[in-house]
Amino acid sequence: MKKLLLLHGAIGASSQFDKLKEELKDKFEVYTMNFSGHGGEAMPDKFSIELFADDVVKYLEKNNLENMDVFGYSMGGYVALYIASQHKNKLNKIFTTATKFDWNEESSVKESKMLNPAKIEEKIPAFAKSLEKRHKPSDWKVVLNKTAEMMIDLGKKPVLTDEVLEKIENDVLISVGDKDTMVTLEETANAAGKLKNGKLFIFSETEHPIEKMDVKKLSTEIKNFFN
């Protein structure tokens, strides 16, 4: 049975993949992990793509996993592609969805403003409660603040530039939902086009949050790609 690693997105955790894991278990030996500071993992001084990539590399080495297939949701896809650019043989095929590539000072400020803990508590208290539960015993507000800081840093210095993408040799499927309000089709298509072995897939009637994705539709495309 093939092995597959699932990487969660920003302010997310591996627990968000429970339903997807269930759909994939007939075809894959599924692995999940939490990035530093997420899902109750020890909180670092600062979040960065480089730190999260190091988390993955250490996880692979600890579990003797080589040439691993990876599905990355949102930031998880960004991290997977960064690893592929830095470590030629760590990862095999990569499937990303809802991954934002167009990081600049304007977009990073816009996205970071969405991570205001006080506003989330006031306007969407149920989401605040889910974040609290997801990241215990860490403080979910710290997770959001550190993520916002990371976004600002990415806006000033993106780690996945076009030049970096062009050097990646892995087979990669870059996907996005047609109703994603955070990630544009244009930036997704550009990233797929820059990759040597990149392909583009569009999920119909699909928004950005992993919880709003059709799990059966997503699992079918994952199975098709990693077949």
mmCIF file of N, CA and C in Angstrom, residues 3-9 13-14 16-22 24 28-35 56 59 68-73 76-77 95 218 222 226:
data_model
loop_
_atom_site.group_PDB
_atom_site.id
_atom_site.type_symbol
_atom_site.label_atom_id
_atom_site.label_comp_id
_atom_site.label_asym_id
_atom_site.label_seq_id
_atom_site.Cartn_x
_atom_site.Cartn_y
_atom_site.Cartn_z
ATOM 1 N N LYS A 3 2.237 5.014 0.644
ATOM 2 C CA LYS A 3 2.253 5.903 1.809
ATOM 3 C C LYS A 3 1.974 7.329 1.343
ATOM 4 N N LEU A 4 1.182 8.052 2.120
ATOM 5 C CA LEU A 4 0.825 9.421 1.767
ATOM 6 C C LEU A 4 0.826 10.293 3.016
ATOM 7 N N LEU A 5 1.518 11.425 2.933
ATOM 8 C CA LEU A 5 1.571 12.383 4.036
ATOM 9 C C LEU A 5 0.635 13.546 3.737
ATOM 10 N N LEU A 6 -0.200 13.894 4.710
ATOM 11 C CA LEU A 6 -1.103 15.036 4.588
ATOM 12 C C LEU A 6 -0.576 16.191 5.436
ATOM 13 N N LEU A 7 -0.458 17.370 4.826
ATOM 14 C CA LEU A 7 0.039 18.549 5.541
ATOM 15 C C LEU A 7 -1.059 19.602 5.642
ATOM 16 N N HIS A 8 -1.333 20.056 6.863
ATOM 17 C CA HIS A 8 -2.410 21.010 7.103
ATOM 18 C C HIS A 8 -2.004 22.440 6.755
ATOM 19 N N GLY A 9 -2.986 23.327 6.795
ATOM 20 C CA GLY A 9 -2.747 24.715 6.448
ATOM 21 C C GLY A 9 -2.446 25.598 7.636
ATOM 22 N N ALA A 13 -4.605 22.098 11.788
ATOM 23 C CA ALA A 13 -4.018 20.976 12.521
ATOM 24 C C ALA A 13 -4.377 19.687 11.803
ATOM 25 N N SER A 14 -3.662 18.635 12.139
ATOM 26 C CA SER A 14 -3.880 17.345 11.483
ATOM 27 C C SER A 14 -5.285 16.797 11.733
ATOM 28 N N GLN A 16 -7.988 18.113 11.258
ATOM 29 C CA GLN A 16 -8.899 18.512 10.175
ATOM 30 C C GLN A 16 -8.963 17.476 9.055
ATOM 31 N N PHE A 17 -8.030 16.542 9.064
ATOM 32 C CA PHE A 17 -7.981 15.527 8.006
ATOM 33 C C PHE A 17 -8.674 14.220 8.390
ATOM 34 N N ASP A 18 -9.369 14.184 9.512
ATOM 35 C CA ASP A 18 -9.956 12.924 9.974
ATOM 36 C C ASP A 18 -10.881 12.297 8.929
ATOM 37 N N LYS A 19 -11.758 13.089 8.342
ATOM 38 C CA LYS A 19 -12.693 12.565 7.335
ATOM 39 C C LYS A 19 -11.959 12.151 6.065
ATOM 40 N N LEU A 20 -10.978 12.948 5.662
ATOM 41 C CA LEU A 20 -10.216 12.630 4.457
ATOM 42 C C LEU A 20 -9.420 11.341 4.642
ATOM 43 N N LYS A 21 -8.826 11.174 5.812
ATOM 44 C CA LYS A 21 -8.084 9.939 6.107
ATOM 45 C C LYS A 21 -8.978 8.715 5.967
ATOM 46 N N GLU A 22 -10.202 8.837 6.424
ATOM 47 C CA GLU A 22 -11.160 7.732 6.347
ATOM 48 C C GLU A 22 -11.441 7.373 4.879
ATOM 49 N N LEU A 24 -9.425 7.797 2.402
ATOM 50 C CA LEU A 24 -8.202 7.373 1.710
ATOM 51 C C LEU A 24 -7.629 6.044 2.210
ATOM 52 N N PHE A 28 -4.293 4.069 0.735
ATOM 53 C CA PHE A 28 -3.041 4.613 1.253
ATOM 54 C C PHE A 28 -2.820 4.292 2.732
ATOM 55 N N GLU A 29 -1.559 4.210 3.084
ATOM 56 C CA GLU A 29 -1.163 4.251 4.491
ATOM 57 C C GLU A 29 -0.942 5.735 4.778
ATOM 58 N N VAL A 30 -1.879 6.347 5.467
ATOM 59 C CA VAL A 30 -1.901 7.803 5.603
ATOM 60 C C VAL A 30 -1.161 8.270 6.858
ATOM 61 N N TYR A 31 -0.319 9.273 6.680
ATOM 62 C CA TYR A 31 0.431 9.870 7.781
ATOM 63 C C TYR A 31 0.011 11.332 7.929
ATOM 64 N N THR A 32 -0.087 11.799 9.163
ATOM 65 C CA THR A 32 -0.365 13.210 9.426
ATOM 66 C C THR A 32 0.549 13.696 10.540
ATOM 67 N N MET A 33 0.730 15.002 10.604
ATOM 68 C CA MET A 33 1.570 15.620 11.626
ATOM 69 C C MET A 33 1.100 17.053 11.827
ATOM 70 N N ASN A 34 1.545 17.655 12.905
ATOM 71 C CA ASN A 34 1.257 19.060 13.162
ATOM 72 C C ASN A 34 2.545 19.870 13.053
ATOM 73 N N PHE A 35 2.448 21.025 12.424
ATOM 74 C CA PHE A 35 3.596 21.926 12.395
ATOM 75 C C PHE A 35 3.842 22.493 13.786
ATOM 76 N N VAL A 56 8.767 18.887 8.844
ATOM 77 C CA VAL A 56 8.404 17.768 7.964
ATOM 78 C C VAL A 56 9.595 16.860 7.722
ATOM 79 N N TYR A 59 10.221 14.780 10.669
ATOM 80 C CA TYR A 59 9.178 13.765 10.804
ATOM 81 C C TYR A 59 9.444 12.603 9.853
ATOM 82 N N MET A 68 8.579 10.468 -0.343
ATOM 83 C CA MET A 68 7.189 10.431 0.126
ATOM 84 C C MET A 68 6.245 11.219 -0.763
ATOM 85 N N ASP A 69 5.076 10.649 -1.046
ATOM 86 C CA ASP A 69 4.015 11.384 -1.717
ATOM 87 C C ASP A 69 3.336 12.285 -0.689
ATOM 88 N N VAL A 70 2.949 13.490 -1.124
ATOM 89 C CA VAL A 70 2.412 14.466 -0.183
ATOM 90 C C VAL A 70 1.192 15.179 -0.756
ATOM 91 N N PHE A 71 0.161 15.302 0.080
ATOM 92 C CA PHE A 71 -0.955 16.199 -0.206
ATOM 93 C C PHE A 71 -0.852 17.355 0.769
ATOM 94 N N GLY A 72 -0.822 18.577 0.249
ATOM 95 C CA GLY A 72 -0.731 19.750 1.104
ATOM 96 C C GLY A 72 -1.895 20.695 0.887
ATOM 97 N N TYR A 73 -2.622 20.964 1.968
ATOM 98 C CA TYR A 73 -3.720 21.925 1.900
ATOM 99 C C TYR A 73 -3.205 23.314 2.256
ATOM 100 N N GLY A 76 0.159 24.079 3.754
ATOM 101 C CA GLY A 76 0.818 22.768 3.691
ATOM 102 C C GLY A 76 1.369 22.492 2.309
ATOM 103 N N GLY A 77 0.658 22.936 1.280
ATOM 104 C CA GLY A 77 1.158 22.781 -0.085
ATOM 105 C C GLY A 77 2.368 23.651 -0.342
ATOM 106 N N PHE A 95 0.590 17.019 -4.360
ATOM 107 C CA PHE A 95 -0.735 17.517 -4.734
ATOM 108 C C PHE A 95 -1.053 18.662 -3.782
ATOM 109 N N LEU A 218 -12.516 15.309 -3.303
ATOM 110 C CA LEU A 218 -11.093 15.518 -3.050
ATOM 111 C C LEU A 218 -10.353 14.187 -2.997
ATOM 112 N N ILE A 222 -7.245 12.798 -5.370
ATOM 113 C CA ILE A 222 -5.981 12.375 -4.746
ATOM 114 C C ILE A 222 -5.628 10.961 -5.209
ATOM 115 N N PHE A 226 -2.200 10.045 -7.423
ATOM 116 C CA PHE A 226 -1.136 9.220 -6.847
ATOM 117 C C PHE A 226 -1.226 7.759 -7.263
#
